[in-house]
Short mmCIF file of C-alpha atoms in Angstrom, two decimals:
data_model
loop_
_atom_site.label_atom_id
_atom_site.label_comp_id
_atom_site.label_asym_id
_atom_site.label_seq_id
_atom_site.Cartn_x
_atom_site.Cartn_y
_atom_site.Cartn_z
CA MET A 1 0.00 0.00 0.00
CA ALA A 2 1.16 3.56 -0.64
CA LEU A 3 2.25 5.50 2.44
CA SER A 4 -0.90 4.94 4.48
CA HIS A 5 0.31 2.72 7.34
CA SER A 6 -0.07 4.33 10.76
CA ASN A 7 3.66 5.06 10.82
CA LEU A 8 3.92 5.84 7.12
CA SER A 9 1.16 8.32 6.31
CA TRP A 10 1.66 11.40 4.19
CA ASP A 11 -0.97 13.69 5.63
CA ARG A 12 -1.52 14.76 9.20
CA ASN A 13 -4.88 16.03 7.95
CA PRO A 14 -6.13 14.06 4.93
CA LEU A 15 -7.28 16.38 2.16
CA ARG A 16 -10.89 16.36 1.14
CA GLU A 17 -11.71 14.66 -2.12
CA GLY A 18 -11.16 16.97 -5.06
CA ALA A 19 -8.98 19.45 -3.18
CA VAL A 20 -6.12 21.04 -5.11
CA ILE A 21 -2.80 20.32 -3.40
CA ASN A 22 -1.18 23.69 -4.29
CA ARG A 23 -0.29 25.93 -7.21
CA GLN A 24 3.27 24.68 -7.41
CA ALA A 25 2.08 21.60 -9.33
CA ILE A 26 2.87 19.10 -6.59
CA GLN A 27 2.96 15.75 -8.31
CA GLN A 28 0.48 13.12 -7.32
CA ASP A 29 2.86 10.26 -8.12
CA LEU A 30 4.24 10.55 -4.57
CA ARG A 31 1.17 8.62 -3.54
CA ASP A 32 2.51 5.74 -5.64
CA PHE A 33 5.80 5.47 -3.70
CA LYS A 34 5.08 2.25 -1.85
CA ILE A 35 7.06 1.41 1.26
CA GLU A 36 5.14 -1.10 3.34
CA ASN A 37 5.71 -4.65 2.02
CA HIS A 38 8.29 -3.27 -0.45
CA MET A 39 11.44 -3.46 1.68
CA LEU A 40 14.45 -5.76 1.38
CA ARG A 41 17.34 -6.13 3.77
CA TYR A 42 20.55 -5.04 2.07
CA SER A 43 21.90 -8.56 2.60
CA SER A 44 19.06 -9.72 0.35
CA PHE A 45 18.76 -6.74 -1.99
CA ILE A 46 22.37 -6.56 -3.22
CA PRO A 47 22.77 -10.24 -4.27
CA ARG A 48 19.35 -10.13 -5.96
CA PHE A 49 20.29 -6.93 -7.76
CA TYR A 50 23.66 -8.39 -8.80
CA ASN A 51 21.97 -11.49 -10.22
CA PHE A 52 19.51 -9.25 -12.06
CA CYS A 53 22.43 -7.36 -13.63
CA LYS A 54 23.86 -10.69 -14.83
CA THR A 55 20.55 -11.56 -16.53
CA LEU A 56 20.89 -8.29 -18.44
CA GLY A 57 24.22 -9.38 -19.89
CA LEU A 58 26.59 -7.47 -17.62
CA THR A 59 29.89 -9.34 -17.28
CA PRO A 60 30.85 -10.72 -13.85
CA GLY A 61 34.17 -9.33 -12.71
CA LYS A 62 33.93 -6.45 -15.21
CA ILE A 63 31.23 -4.40 -13.51
CA ILE A 64 32.19 -1.18 -11.74
CA PRO A 65 29.46 -0.36 -9.21
CA SER A 66 28.95 3.13 -7.87
CA ARG A 67 26.87 4.54 -5.04
CA ALA A 68 25.23 7.94 -4.70
CA PHE A 69 24.63 7.84 -0.96
CA CYS A 70 24.89 10.39 1.82
CA SER A 71 28.24 10.53 3.61
CA ASP A 72 26.84 9.29 6.95
CA GLU A 73 28.59 6.33 8.58
CA SER A 74 25.21 4.56 8.61
CA GLN A 75 25.69 4.04 4.86
CA GLY A 76 28.87 2.00 5.38
CA TYR A 77 27.20 -1.40 5.73
CA PRO A 78 25.47 -1.14 2.31
CA ILE A 79 28.81 -0.14 0.79
CA ILE A 80 30.51 -3.23 2.26
CA LEU A 81 27.80 -5.46 0.79
CA ILE A 82 28.11 -3.83 -2.63
CA ALA A 83 31.85 -4.60 -2.61
CA LYS A 84 31.24 -8.15 -1.40
CA HIS A 85 28.77 -9.05 -4.15
CA PHE A 86 30.07 -7.02 -7.10
CA GLY A 87 33.72 -7.76 -6.35
CA ALA A 88 34.79 -4.11 -6.43
CA PHE A 89 34.52 -1.21 -4.03
CA PRO A 90 31.84 1.16 -5.33
CA PHE A 91 32.83 4.39 -7.03
CA ASN A 92 31.76 7.48 -5.05
CA HIS A 93 29.01 8.98 -7.20
CA GLY A 94 27.17 11.16 -4.70
CA HIS A 95 26.93 14.29 -2.62
CA VAL A 96 25.59 14.63 0.91
CA GLY A 97 21.87 13.96 1.08
CA GLY A 98 21.87 11.38 -1.72
CA ILE A 99 22.41 13.80 -4.63
CA VAL A 100 23.93 12.22 -7.75
CA ALA A 101 27.18 13.83 -8.92
CA THR A 102 26.51 13.71 -12.66
CA ASP A 103 29.87 15.31 -13.41
CA ARG A 104 31.45 12.04 -12.23
CA HIS A 105 29.75 9.97 -14.94
CA GLY A 106 32.82 10.23 -17.17
CA PRO A 107 35.37 8.97 -14.61
CA HIS A 108 32.97 6.23 -13.52
CA ALA A 109 32.59 5.02 -17.11
CA THR A 110 36.34 4.50 -17.51
CA HIS A 111 36.67 2.24 -14.47
CA GLY A 112 34.90 -0.81 -15.85
CA LYS A 113 33.48 -2.56 -18.90
CA ASP A 114 29.93 -2.32 -17.51
CA ALA A 115 28.55 0.20 -15.02
CA VAL A 116 26.02 0.17 -12.19
CA ILE A 117 24.75 3.17 -10.22
CA ILE A 118 22.86 2.73 -6.95
CA GLN A 119 21.24 5.98 -5.77
CA ALA A 120 19.44 6.29 -2.45
CA SER A 121 18.38 8.98 -0.06
CA HIS A 122 18.21 7.72 3.49
CA VAL A 123 16.21 8.11 6.67
CA GLY A 124 16.83 6.72 10.12
CA TYR A 125 14.36 4.61 12.05
CA ASP A 126 14.49 3.87 15.75
CA PRO A 127 12.47 0.72 16.55
CA GLN A 128 12.18 1.57 20.24
CA THR A 129 10.47 4.91 19.67
CA ARG A 130 9.08 3.94 16.23
CA THR A 131 10.15 7.27 14.81
CA PHE A 132 11.65 8.17 11.43
CA GLY A 133 14.59 10.51 11.19
CA ASP A 134 16.34 9.21 14.33
CA TYR A 135 19.36 6.92 14.56
CA ARG A 136 21.34 5.54 17.51
CA ARG A 137 25.06 6.22 17.02
CA LEU A 138 27.23 3.69 18.82
CA GLN A 139 30.37 5.78 18.52
CA THR A 140 29.00 8.62 20.68
CA ALA A 141 29.81 8.73 24.39
CA ASN A 142 26.41 7.46 25.49
CA ASN A 143 25.08 5.75 22.34
CA ASP A 144 23.12 8.92 21.65
CA ILE A 145 20.20 9.16 19.25
CA SER A 146 20.64 11.90 16.66
CA THR A 147 19.31 13.00 13.30
CA ASN A 148 19.56 10.84 10.20
CA CYS A 149 19.77 12.29 7.52
CA GLY A 150 21.29 15.45 9.00
CA LYS A 151 21.36 17.24 5.66
CA ILE A 152 17.64 16.75 5.14
CA GLU A 153 16.90 17.88 8.70
CA SER A 154 18.99 21.03 8.28
CA VAL A 155 17.01 21.87 5.15
CA LEU A 156 13.63 21.21 6.75
CA ASN A 157 14.18 23.13 10.00
CA TRP A 158 13.57 26.61 8.58
CA TYR A 159 10.36 25.53 6.84
CA LEU A 160 9.07 23.76 9.94
CA GLU A 161 9.67 26.89 11.99
CA GLU A 162 7.87 29.05 9.43
CA TYR A 163 4.94 26.65 9.42
CA GLU A 164 4.85 26.51 13.23
CA PHE A 165 4.63 30.29 13.38
CA ALA A 166 1.80 30.37 10.83
CA ARG A 167 -0.29 27.65 12.44
CA ASN A 168 -0.10 29.52 15.75
CA ASN A 169 -0.75 33.00 14.32
CA ILE A 170 -3.76 32.48 12.08
CA PHE A 171 -7.01 32.56 14.07
CA LEU A 172 -10.59 31.62 13.30
CA HIS A 173 -13.42 33.64 14.84
CA LYS A 174 -17.18 33.85 14.48
CA LYS A 175 -18.73 37.26 15.18
CA GLU A 176 -22.37 38.22 14.75
CA GLY A 177 -22.95 35.30 12.42
CA GLN A 178 -19.98 36.09 10.15
CA TYR A 179 -16.80 34.07 9.84
CA HIS A 180 -13.54 35.95 10.27
CA VAL A 181 -9.93 34.92 9.89
CA ILE A 182 -7.26 36.91 11.73
CA ILE A 183 -3.80 36.78 10.15
CA ASP A 184 -0.47 38.05 11.47
CA ASN A 185 0.84 40.86 9.23
CA GLN A 186 4.09 38.99 8.60
CA LEU A 187 2.14 36.26 6.78
CA ILE A 188 0.46 38.67 4.35
CA GLU A 189 3.48 40.89 3.69
CA LYS A 190 4.03 40.99 -0.06
CA GLN A 191 7.54 42.45 -0.04
CA LYS A 192 9.25 39.91 2.21
CA ALA A 193 12.30 38.16 0.75
CA ALA A 194 11.55 34.79 2.31
CA GLY A 195 8.87 33.03 4.30
CA LEU A 196 5.55 31.21 4.18
CA GLU A 197 3.13 32.70 1.67
CA LEU A 198 -0.60 32.16 2.04
CA TYR A 199 -2.85 31.68 -0.95
CA GLN A 200 -5.02 34.52 0.24
CA ASP A 201 -7.76 34.12 -2.37
CA LYS A 202 -8.46 30.67 -0.91
CA ILE A 203 -8.81 32.11 2.59
CA ILE A 204 -10.17 35.67 2.57
CA GLN A 205 -12.91 37.42 0.62
CA TYR A 206 -12.22 40.23 -1.86
CA ASP A 207 -14.56 43.05 -2.85
CA GLU A 208 -15.60 43.95 -6.38
CA TYR A 209 -12.49 46.13 -6.74
CA GLY A 210 -10.10 43.35 -5.85
CA TYR A 211 -9.34 44.50 -2.31
CA PRO A 212 -9.46 42.11 0.65
CA ARG A 213 -12.47 42.56 2.94
CA CYS A 214 -10.63 43.73 6.06
CA THR A 215 -12.85 43.90 9.13
CA GLN A 216 -10.41 45.05 11.83
CA SER A 217 -6.79 46.04 12.32
CA TRP A 218 -4.48 45.47 15.27
CA SER A 219 -0.84 46.42 15.82
CA THR A 220 0.48 43.15 14.36
CA ALA A 221 -2.50 41.52 12.62
CA LYS A 222 -5.62 42.11 10.55
CA GLY A 223 -9.03 40.45 10.43
CA TYR A 224 -10.80 39.48 7.19
CA LEU A 225 -14.04 37.88 6.12
CA ALA A 226 -13.35 34.23 5.28
CA THR A 227 -14.38 32.64 1.98
CA PRO A 228 -17.23 30.11 2.13
CA GLU A 229 -14.87 27.41 0.86
CA PHE A 230 -12.39 28.10 3.64
CA VAL A 231 -15.16 28.12 6.24
CA HIS A 232 -16.38 24.75 4.99
CA LYS A 233 -12.86 23.32 5.03
CA MET A 234 -12.30 24.15 8.70
CA ASN A 235 -13.71 22.09 11.54
CA ILE A 236 -17.06 23.60 12.53
CA ASP A 237 -15.97 23.64 16.19
CA SER A 238 -13.10 25.98 15.29
CA TRP A 239 -15.49 28.89 14.75
CA GLN A 240 -16.35 30.27 18.19
CA GLU A 241 -18.11 33.47 19.25
CA GLN A 242 -16.39 33.55 22.63
CA HIS A 243 -12.73 33.27 21.60
CA LYS A 244 -10.33 33.11 18.67
CA THR A 245 -9.13 29.62 17.70
CA PRO A 246 -5.64 29.12 16.16
CA ILE A 247 -5.79 27.24 12.89
CA MET A 248 -3.04 24.76 13.90
CA ASP A 249 -2.97 21.57 11.77
CA GLN A 250 -5.89 22.73 9.66
CA LEU A 251 -3.37 24.88 7.77
CA SER A 252 -3.04 22.24 5.05
CA PRO A 253 -0.69 22.14 2.02
CA GLU A 254 -3.06 23.62 -0.56
CA LEU A 255 -3.32 26.86 1.43
CA PHE A 256 0.30 28.02 1.24
CA SER A 257 3.71 27.82 -0.39
CA PHE A 258 7.20 29.06 0.49
CA LYS A 259 9.42 31.79 -0.85
CA LYS A 260 13.17 31.64 -0.37
CA GLU A 261 16.23 32.85 -2.22
CA MET A 262 18.72 30.11 -3.10
CA GLN A 263 21.71 29.50 -5.32
CA TYR A 264 20.51 27.57 -8.34
CA ASP A 265 23.86 25.92 -9.04
CA LYS A 266 23.65 22.41 -10.46
CA GLU A 267 24.52 19.98 -7.65
CA GLY A 268 25.60 22.92 -5.51
CA ARG A 269 25.00 23.75 -1.88
CA ASP A 270 21.23 24.26 -2.26
CA HIS A 271 20.54 21.41 -4.70
CA LEU A 272 18.69 19.22 -2.19
CA GLU A 273 16.60 22.15 -0.97
CA ILE A 274 15.70 23.09 -4.54
CA ASN A 275 14.58 19.49 -5.14
CA LEU A 276 12.19 19.75 -2.19
CA LEU A 277 11.02 23.37 -2.38
CA SER A 278 7.91 23.04 -4.54
CA GLN A 279 6.66 20.12 -2.48
CA MET A 280 7.67 21.46 0.92
CA PRO A 281 4.06 22.12 2.05
CA VAL A 282 3.28 18.41 1.66
CA ILE A 283 6.53 17.43 3.37
CA ILE A 284 6.12 19.53 6.50
CA CYS A 285 2.42 18.66 6.86
CA SER A 286 3.13 14.94 6.71
CA ALA A 287 3.30 12.73 9.79
CA ASN A 288 6.96 11.94 8.96
CA PRO A 289 8.63 14.93 7.25
CA MET A 290 12.07 13.30 7.09
CA LEU A 291 10.64 10.21 5.43
CA ALA A 292 8.57 12.25 2.99
CA ALA A 293 11.56 14.41 2.03
CA ALA A 294 13.81 11.38 1.43
CA CYS A 295 11.19 9.79 -0.83
CA ILE A 296 10.70 12.99 -2.84
CA ASN A 297 14.43 13.49 -3.27
CA THR A 298 14.86 9.89 -4.43
CA ARG A 299 12.18 10.31 -7.07
CA ILE A 300 13.62 13.58 -8.37
CA GLU A 301 17.21 12.33 -8.40
CA PHE A 302 16.24 9.20 -10.31
CA GLU A 303 14.62 11.16 -13.11
CA ARG A 304 17.50 13.65 -13.28
CA SER A 305 20.13 10.88 -13.29
CA PHE A 306 18.25 8.81 -15.87
CA ARG A 307 18.25 11.73 -18.31
CA SER A 308 21.89 12.58 -17.62
CA ILE A 309 22.97 9.00 -18.44
CA ILE A 310 21.26 9.21 -21.83
CA LYS A 311 23.22 12.37 -22.62
CA GLU A 312 26.56 11.17 -21.23
CA HIS A 313 28.98 10.39 -24.09
CA ALA A 314 31.29 8.38 -21.79
CA TYR A 315 28.51 5.82 -21.29
CA LYS A 316 28.04 5.24 -25.03
CA ASN A 317 28.62 1.63 -26.07
CA LYS A 318 28.35 0.49 -22.45
CA ASN A 319 25.80 -1.40 -20.42
CA VAL A 320 24.66 0.85 -17.58
CA VAL A 321 22.08 0.03 -14.91
CA LEU A 322 20.71 2.77 -12.65
CA ILE A 323 18.57 1.91 -9.62
CA SER A 324 17.11 4.37 -7.13
CA GLY A 325 15.43 3.79 -3.82
CA LEU A 326 15.23 4.63 -0.16
CA ASN A 327 17.67 3.43 2.51
CA ILE A 328 15.97 2.98 5.89
CA ASP A 329 18.68 2.83 8.55
CA ILE A 330 17.36 0.90 11.55
CA SER A 331 19.35 1.79 14.65
CA PRO A 332 21.74 -0.96 15.83
CA GLN A 333 20.42 -2.99 18.73
CA GLN A 334 22.36 -4.62 21.56
CA GLY A 335 25.28 -6.63 20.16
CA GLN A 336 25.00 -5.16 16.64
CA LEU A 337 27.80 -3.14 15.06
CA PHE A 338 25.94 -2.01 11.92
CA PRO A 339 22.39 -0.87 11.21
CA LEU A 340 19.84 -3.27 9.79
CA THR A 341 19.50 -1.18 6.64
CA LYS A 342 16.53 -1.89 4.40
CA PHE A 343 16.18 -0.83 0.78
CA VAL A 344 12.90 0.30 -0.79
CA PRO A 345 13.26 0.20 -4.60
CA TRP A 346 11.67 3.08 -6.48
CA ALA A 347 12.68 2.79 -10.14
CA ALA A 348 15.43 1.54 -12.45
CA SER A 349 16.67 2.12 -15.96
CA VAL A 350 18.66 -0.28 -18.12
CA HIS A 351 20.88 1.36 -20.77
CA ARG A 352 22.27 -1.03 -23.39
CA GLU A 353 25.37 -0.93 -25.55
CA ASP A 354 23.31 -0.30 -28.66
CA GLY A 355 21.87 2.92 -27.19
CA SER A 356 18.44 1.55 -26.31
CA TYR A 357 17.09 1.73 -22.78
CA THR A 358 14.24 0.44 -20.65
CA LEU A 359 12.52 2.03 -17.67
CA MET A 360 11.24 -0.07 -14.78
CA GLU A 361 8.63 1.41 -12.47
CA GLN A 362 8.41 0.41 -8.83
CA GLU A 363 6.06 -2.55 -8.99
CA GLU A 364 7.82 -4.18 -11.95
CA LEU A 365 11.21 -3.58 -10.33
CA TRP A 366 10.02 -5.02 -7.03
CA GLN A 367 8.69 -8.19 -8.64
CA THR A 368 11.84 -8.55 -10.75
CA LEU A 369 14.08 -8.38 -7.67
CA LEU A 370 11.94 -10.97 -5.88
CA GLU A 371 12.35 -13.34 -8.84
CA GLN A 372 16.16 -13.31 -8.52
CA GLU A 373 18.15 -15.80 -6.49
CA GLU A 374 19.26 -14.51 -3.09
CA ASN A 375 22.43 -16.61 -3.34
CA ASN A 376 25.28 -15.06 -5.33
CA ASN A 377 27.78 -17.60 -6.66
CA ASP A 378 30.26 -14.80 -7.46
CA GLU A 379 30.27 -13.39 -3.93
CA ILE A 380 33.78 -12.73 -2.63
CA ASP A 381 35.11 -13.54 0.82
CA LEU A 382 36.25 -10.16 2.12
CA GLU A 383 38.10 -11.63 5.09
CA LYS A 384 40.03 -13.98 2.80
CA ALA A 385 40.79 -11.15 0.37
CA ILE A 386 42.07 -8.95 3.19
CA GLN A 387 44.20 -11.79 4.59
CA LEU A 388 45.67 -12.36 1.14
CA MET A 389 46.77 -8.73 0.99
CA LYS A 390 48.38 -9.07 4.40
CA ASP A 391 50.27 -12.22 3.38
CA VAL A 392 51.46 -11.13 -0.06
CA GLU A 393 55.17 -10.43 -0.46
CA GLU A 394 56.08 -6.80 0.23
CA ILE A 395 56.34 -4.58 -2.84
CA HIS A 396 58.81 -1.74 -2.44
CA ILE A 397 58.09 1.64 -3.97
CA HIS A 398 61.08 3.23 -5.72
CA PHE A 399 61.52 6.88 -6.59
CA ASP A 400 64.50 6.58 -8.96
#
């Protein structure tokens, strides 16, 4: 099922049927990103994926894998498994947050006959608290729980604070049979450089001259007549004669957007934030913002990477397989050294030597992975390989 499990729901307040999400063209395909019953342990995912690559004609021992993961240490276990099953340490193909470094396509292409790219945003999960975005770090002094992914959290914090201010500073009030909405002046300021912007025509009435129907002014706020649609959308108990009720969680995604100045450099400092900006109202109104953001970034990065592979001359005449998904890092429990990371496949593309390619959507990709053998006959013994390097005769480096 799409994200509708009690711990995996998109909306804190489900939208009414027929409601418009927002004017930023938020894409409905997020509802098709299935997580529940679509997860594989990495110890199962990687050998299945390797065997799938073999069925496509990629040559064992001649495949150079790469990973576009975040830099967190929680991503180390998946990297070890990639090396174990593909027989080569994966090329570093990513920036923090799970952004694909497309300018590294060329170097990656020269490192093997065939190429594989595994892209994944990640989110922590603590089984004790059943919360997303948290991860227990064994290397801290007291096995502290901290944010995972930190990059996503740092991006979301400003938007969450803006939303928190808005939900506490928009009030609903019924007076003499009329419905009023009282809005802090900061939220209706047109000249501000950054902040939450209300879709005022969805909330307040305008007169025949196009001016808002202001009913009262205070030092920091103004009152307006509410539109019938907005009145209907709010809980009837929110409209009180005796006191003003803050809108709180009823401030849903179709009622606002965000404005913020950023550097629109390709794969630059603000790349992740730019990926999320248009869909930020849905993200911050979800029950699990960190999870929602990771899923959105995965979807956007897959499409961007897929198109960049088609245009990349270095990948011409090569077999290239791109797979994108979500890494869920389950905090290590007592006696565990690494997280029990699970992979949720989203989509894949297969690019062939002759220039043709095939796209695989989530359900087809999921079923294809399940059809593969979990046993990998080409799996290498890392301990044996490391011991071999310790035992080999010393090679001296000369500078003459």
